[in-house]
Amino acid sequence: MIPDFALSCSEFESVGLTLSREQYEKLSIYAEFLVEYNEKVNLTAITEPMEILRKHFIDSILLTKYVDIPLNSTLIDVGTGAGFPSVPIKIYRPDIKITLLDSLNKRIDYLKQLCEKLEIDAEFIHGRAEDFSKKEEYREKFDFSCARAVANMALLSELCIPFVKQNGCFVAMKGPNEDISLGANAVEILGGLIEKEIEYKLFDEERKIVLVRKISQTPSKYPRNSSQIKKKTL
Ligand code: SAM
């Protein structure tokens, strides 16, 4: 369900990444299961082999090219959906310890089956980010939090920054059109600092990674509950 090994390798190479046979085999199993499961549970609108390769797998893995993730780091993927970006990252960088969080239990069920098939170790959380980051066992416990296609920068900051340890990073994967400065106030209130905006191309599409460094503790009143968050972003 993805292009053959030679073509997949050349797609990876064209964005400056390599691909091993073992990684390819796992991505193939991933794509096949994604498309099969998508027939009964809505996971993705992208089902064409080359699009899965480029827009899900390579897009996710590019995070490891632009962000320096030290060996054995912990990473929580907030609103992971069908596992993006963290499951392809885990296939590429098995040393990283991933936690998959999503508010939809059907997606968590699928992710558990997927990770079993891929023989991948992961922690699964079914719930809302704003509820779980208040719990002591998750609050300020991760080296990295990340999210792709979940919410605007201000809202996303409230969902993601509370999970990150001091000096850790929140990584937001964005398209070209969002004005990141609209999230700057939220980032600051939550203890972050926008360190870098990295612009790059995913084939012919513009992409952006926003790297937020956690420079101080998140005040205990954040995150607010979901109705307050929805009513007014910081
Ligand atoms: N990150 C995936 C990707 O890039 O394909 C999925 C993106 S999907 C558009 C957004 C996901 O975020 C959905 O699976 C949804 O259930 C989840 N989500 C939205 N708000 C959330 C919250 N507050 N806490 C946890 N999950 C949330």
Coordinates of C-alpha atoms and ligand atoms in Angstrom, one line a residue:
M1 CA 0.0 0.0 0.0
I2 CA 3.0 2.3 -0.4
P3 CA 5.2 2.5 -3.5
D4 CA 7.9 -0.2 -3.8
F5 CA 11.2 -0.1 -1.9
A6 CA 13.3 1.6 -4.6
L7 CA 10.7 4.3 -5.2
S8 CA 10.1 4.9 -1.5
C9 CA 13.9 5.2 -0.9
S10 CA 14.1 7.9 -3.7
E11 CA 11.2 9.8 -2.1
F12 CA 13.0 9.8 1.2
E13 CA 16.3 10.8 -0.4
S14 CA 14.7 13.7 -2.2
V15 CA 14.0 15.3 1.2
G16 CA 17.4 14.4 2.6
L17 CA 16.3 11.3 4.5
T18 CA 17.4 7.6 4.2
L19 CA 15.2 4.6 4.5
S20 CA 16.2 1.1 5.5
R21 CA 14.6 -2.1 4.4
E22 CA 13.3 -2.8 7.9
Q23 CA 11.8 0.7 8.2
Y24 CA 10.2 0.2 4.8
E25 CA 8.6 -3.1 5.9
K26 CA 7.1 -1.5 9.0
L27 CA 5.7 1.4 7.0
S28 CA 4.2 -1.0 4.5
I29 CA 2.4 -2.9 7.4
Y30 CA 1.3 0.5 8.8
A31 CA -0.2 1.7 5.5
E32 CA -2.0 -1.5 4.9
F33 CA -3.6 -1.6 8.3
L34 CA -4.4 2.2 8.1
V35 CA -6.3 1.7 4.9
E36 CA -8.1 -1.5 6.0
Y37 CA -9.2 0.0 9.4
N38 CA -10.2 3.3 7.7
E39 CA -13.1 1.4 6.1
K40 CA -14.8 1.0 9.5
V41 CA -13.4 3.9 11.5
N42 CA -12.7 7.3 10.1
L43 CA -8.9 7.8 10.4
T44 CA -7.7 9.7 7.3
A45 CA -8.8 11.1 4.0
I46 CA -5.5 10.2 2.5
T47 CA -5.5 6.6 1.2
E48 CA -3.5 6.7 -2.1
P49 CA -0.1 4.9 -1.7
M50 CA 2.1 7.8 -2.8
E51 CA 0.1 10.3 -0.7
I52 CA 0.3 8.1 2.4
L53 CA 4.1 7.9 1.9
R54 CA 4.6 11.6 1.4
K55 CA 1.8 13.3 3.4
H56 CA 1.7 11.0 6.4
F57 CA 5.0 9.1 6.7
I58 CA 7.6 11.5 5.3
D59 CA 5.9 14.5 6.7
S60 CA 5.9 12.9 10.2
I61 CA 9.5 11.7 10.0
L62 CA 10.8 15.1 8.7
L63 CA 10.3 16.3 12.3
T64 CA 13.4 14.3 13.2
K65 CA 15.4 16.1 10.5
Y66 CA 14.6 19.6 11.7
V67 CA 14.4 19.0 15.5
D68 CA 17.4 17.6 17.4
I69 CA 15.9 14.9 19.6
P70 CA 18.5 13.4 21.9
L71 CA 18.7 9.6 22.4
N72 CA 16.0 8.0 24.6
S73 CA 13.9 11.2 24.8
T74 CA 10.3 11.0 25.8
L75 CA 7.7 12.4 23.4
I76 CA 3.9 12.8 23.8
D77 CA 1.9 13.2 20.7
V78 CA -1.2 15.3 21.5
G79 CA -4.2 14.5 19.2
T80 CA -2.3 11.7 17.4
G81 CA -5.3 10.5 15.4
A82 CA -4.1 7.7 13.2
G83 CA -0.6 8.0 14.8
F84 CA 0.9 11.1 13.2
P85 CA 3.6 12.1 13.7
S86 CA 4.7 9.9 16.5
V87 CA 4.3 6.3 15.1
P88 CA 6.4 6.9 11.9
I89 CA 8.9 8.7 14.2
K90 CA 9.1 5.6 16.4
I91 CA 9.7 3.4 13.3
Y92 CA 12.5 5.8 12.3
R93 CA 13.9 6.4 15.8
P94 CA 13.1 3.4 18.0
D95 CA 15.0 4.8 20.9
I96 CA 12.4 7.5 21.4
K97 CA 9.7 6.7 24.0
I98 CA 6.3 7.7 22.7
T99 CA 3.0 8.4 24.4
L100 CA -0.1 8.5 22.1
L101 CA -2.9 10.7 23.3
D102 CA -6.3 11.2 21.7
S103 CA -9.8 12.0 22.9
L104 CA -11.4 9.4 20.6
N105 CA -11.3 5.9 22.0
K106 CA -11.9 4.3 18.6
R107 CA -8.6 5.8 17.5
I108 CA -6.8 4.6 20.6
D109 CA -8.2 1.1 20.0
Y110 CA -6.8 1.2 16.4
L111 CA -3.4 2.5 17.6
K112 CA -3.1 -0.3 20.2
Q113 CA -3.6 -2.9 17.4
L114 CA -1.3 -1.1 15.0
C115 CA 1.5 -0.9 17.5
E116 CA 1.1 -4.6 18.3
K117 CA 1.4 -5.4 14.6
L118 CA 4.5 -3.2 14.3
E119 CA 6.0 -4.6 17.5
I120 CA 6.3 -1.1 18.8
D121 CA 6.3 -0.1 22.5
A122 CA 4.1 2.8 23.3
E123 CA 1.9 4.3 26.0
F124 CA -1.7 5.0 25.1
I125 CA -3.9 7.6 26.7
H126 CA -7.6 8.0 25.9
G127 CA -8.7 11.4 27.0
R128 CA -8.5 15.1 26.5
A129 CA -5.0 16.7 26.7
E130 CA -6.3 19.4 29.1
D131 CA -7.5 16.8 31.6
F132 CA -4.4 14.6 31.5
S133 CA -1.8 17.4 31.8
K134 CA -3.3 18.3 35.2
K135 CA -2.4 14.8 36.5
E136 CA 0.8 14.7 38.4
E137 CA 2.1 11.6 36.5
Y138 CA 2.0 13.5 33.2
R139 CA 2.5 17.2 34.1
E140 CA 5.9 18.5 33.1
K141 CA 7.2 15.0 32.6
F142 CA 8.1 14.8 28.9
D143 CA 11.2 16.0 27.0
F144 CA 9.0 16.8 24.0
S145 CA 5.3 17.3 23.2
C146 CA 4.2 17.5 19.6
A147 CA 1.1 17.9 17.5
R148 CA 0.1 18.0 13.9
A149 CA -3.2 19.3 12.6
V150 CA -5.0 19.6 15.9
A151 CA -5.7 23.3 16.7
N152 CA -4.4 26.9 16.3
M153 CA -1.2 27.8 18.0
A154 CA -2.7 29.5 21.0
L155 CA -5.1 26.6 21.8
L156 CA -2.5 24.0 21.0
S157 CA 0.0 25.7 23.3
E158 CA -2.4 25.2 26.2
L159 CA -2.9 21.6 25.3
C160 CA 0.8 20.8 24.8
I161 CA 3.1 23.0 26.9
P162 CA 1.9 21.8 30.3
F163 CA 3.2 18.2 29.5
V164 CA 6.8 19.4 28.9
K165 CA 9.6 19.5 31.4
Q166 CA 11.5 22.7 31.9
N167 CA 14.1 23.1 29.2
G168 CA 12.1 20.6 27.0
C169 CA 10.3 21.5 23.8
F170 CA 6.9 21.7 22.3
V171 CA 7.0 21.1 18.6
A172 CA 4.0 22.3 16.5
M173 CA 3.8 21.0 12.9
K174 CA 2.0 23.6 10.8
G175 CA 1.0 24.6 7.3
P176 CA 2.2 27.9 5.8
N177 CA -0.9 30.0 6.4
E178 CA -1.2 30.3 10.2
D179 CA 0.0 33.5 11.8
I180 CA 2.1 32.0 14.6
S181 CA 2.5 35.4 16.4
L182 CA -1.2 35.0 17.4
G183 CA -0.1 32.3 19.7
A184 CA 2.8 34.2 21.2
N185 CA 0.9 35.4 24.2
A186 CA -0.4 31.9 25.1
V187 CA 3.1 30.5 24.7
E188 CA 4.5 33.1 27.2
I189 CA 1.8 32.6 29.8
L190 CA 2.3 28.9 29.7
G191 CA 6.1 29.1 30.3
G192 CA 7.3 28.8 26.8
L193 CA 9.4 30.8 24.4
I194 CA 9.2 30.5 20.6
E195 CA 12.7 29.6 19.8
K196 CA 12.5 28.9 16.1
E197 CA 10.1 28.8 13.1
I198 CA 11.6 26.4 10.6
E199 CA 10.1 26.7 7.1
Y200 CA 10.6 23.9 4.6
K201 CA 9.1 22.1 1.7
L202 CA 7.3 18.8 1.7
F203 CA 7.7 18.2 -2.0
D204 CA 5.7 21.0 -3.5
E205 CA 3.9 22.1 -0.3
E206 CA 5.1 24.7 2.3
R207 CA 5.4 23.4 5.8
K208 CA 6.5 25.0 9.1
I209 CA 7.7 23.6 12.4
V210 CA 7.4 25.9 15.4
L211 CA 9.8 25.0 18.2
V212 CA 8.8 26.3 21.6
R213 CA 11.3 25.9 24.5
K214 CA 9.9 25.5 28.0
I215 CA 11.7 28.1 30.0
S216 CA 9.6 28.2 33.2
Q217 CA 6.9 26.2 35.0
T218 CA 3.4 26.4 33.6
P219 CA 1.2 28.2 36.2
S220 CA -1.0 25.7 38.0
K221 CA -4.2 27.3 36.8
Y222 CA -3.4 26.1 33.2
P223 CA -4.6 24.3 31.3
R224 CA -8.2 25.6 31.9
N225 CA -11.1 23.2 31.3
S226 CA -12.2 22.6 27.7
S227 CA -15.2 24.9 27.7
Q228 CA -13.1 27.8 29.0
I229 CA -10.4 27.0 26.4
K230 CA -13.0 27.0 23.6
K231 CA -14.7 30.1 24.8
K232 CA -11.5 32.2 24.8
T233 CA -8.0 31.3 23.8
L234 CA -5.2 32.9 25.8
Ligands
SAM1 N1 -2.3 14.4 14.5 C1 -3.0 13.6 13.5 C2 -2.6 13.9 12.1 O1 -1.8 14.8 11.9 O2 -3.1 13.2 11.2 C3 -4.5 13.7 13.7 C4 -5.1 15.1 13.4 S1 -6.8 15.1 13.6 C5 -7.3 16.4 12.6 C6 -7.0 15.8 15.3 C7 -7.0 14.8 16.4 O3 -6.9 15.5 17.6 C8 -8.3 14.0 16.4 O4 -8.0 12.6 16.4 C9 -9.0 14.4 17.7 O5 -9.7 13.4 18.3 C10 -7.8 14.9 18.5 N2 -8.1 15.9 19.5 C11 -8.6 17.2 19.3 N3 -8.7 17.9 20.5 C12 -8.1 17.1 21.5 C13 -7.9 17.3 22.9 N4 -8.2 18.4 23.5 N5 -7.3 16.2 23.5 C14 -7.0 15.1 22.9 N6 -7.2 14.9 21.6 C15 -7.8 15.9 20.9

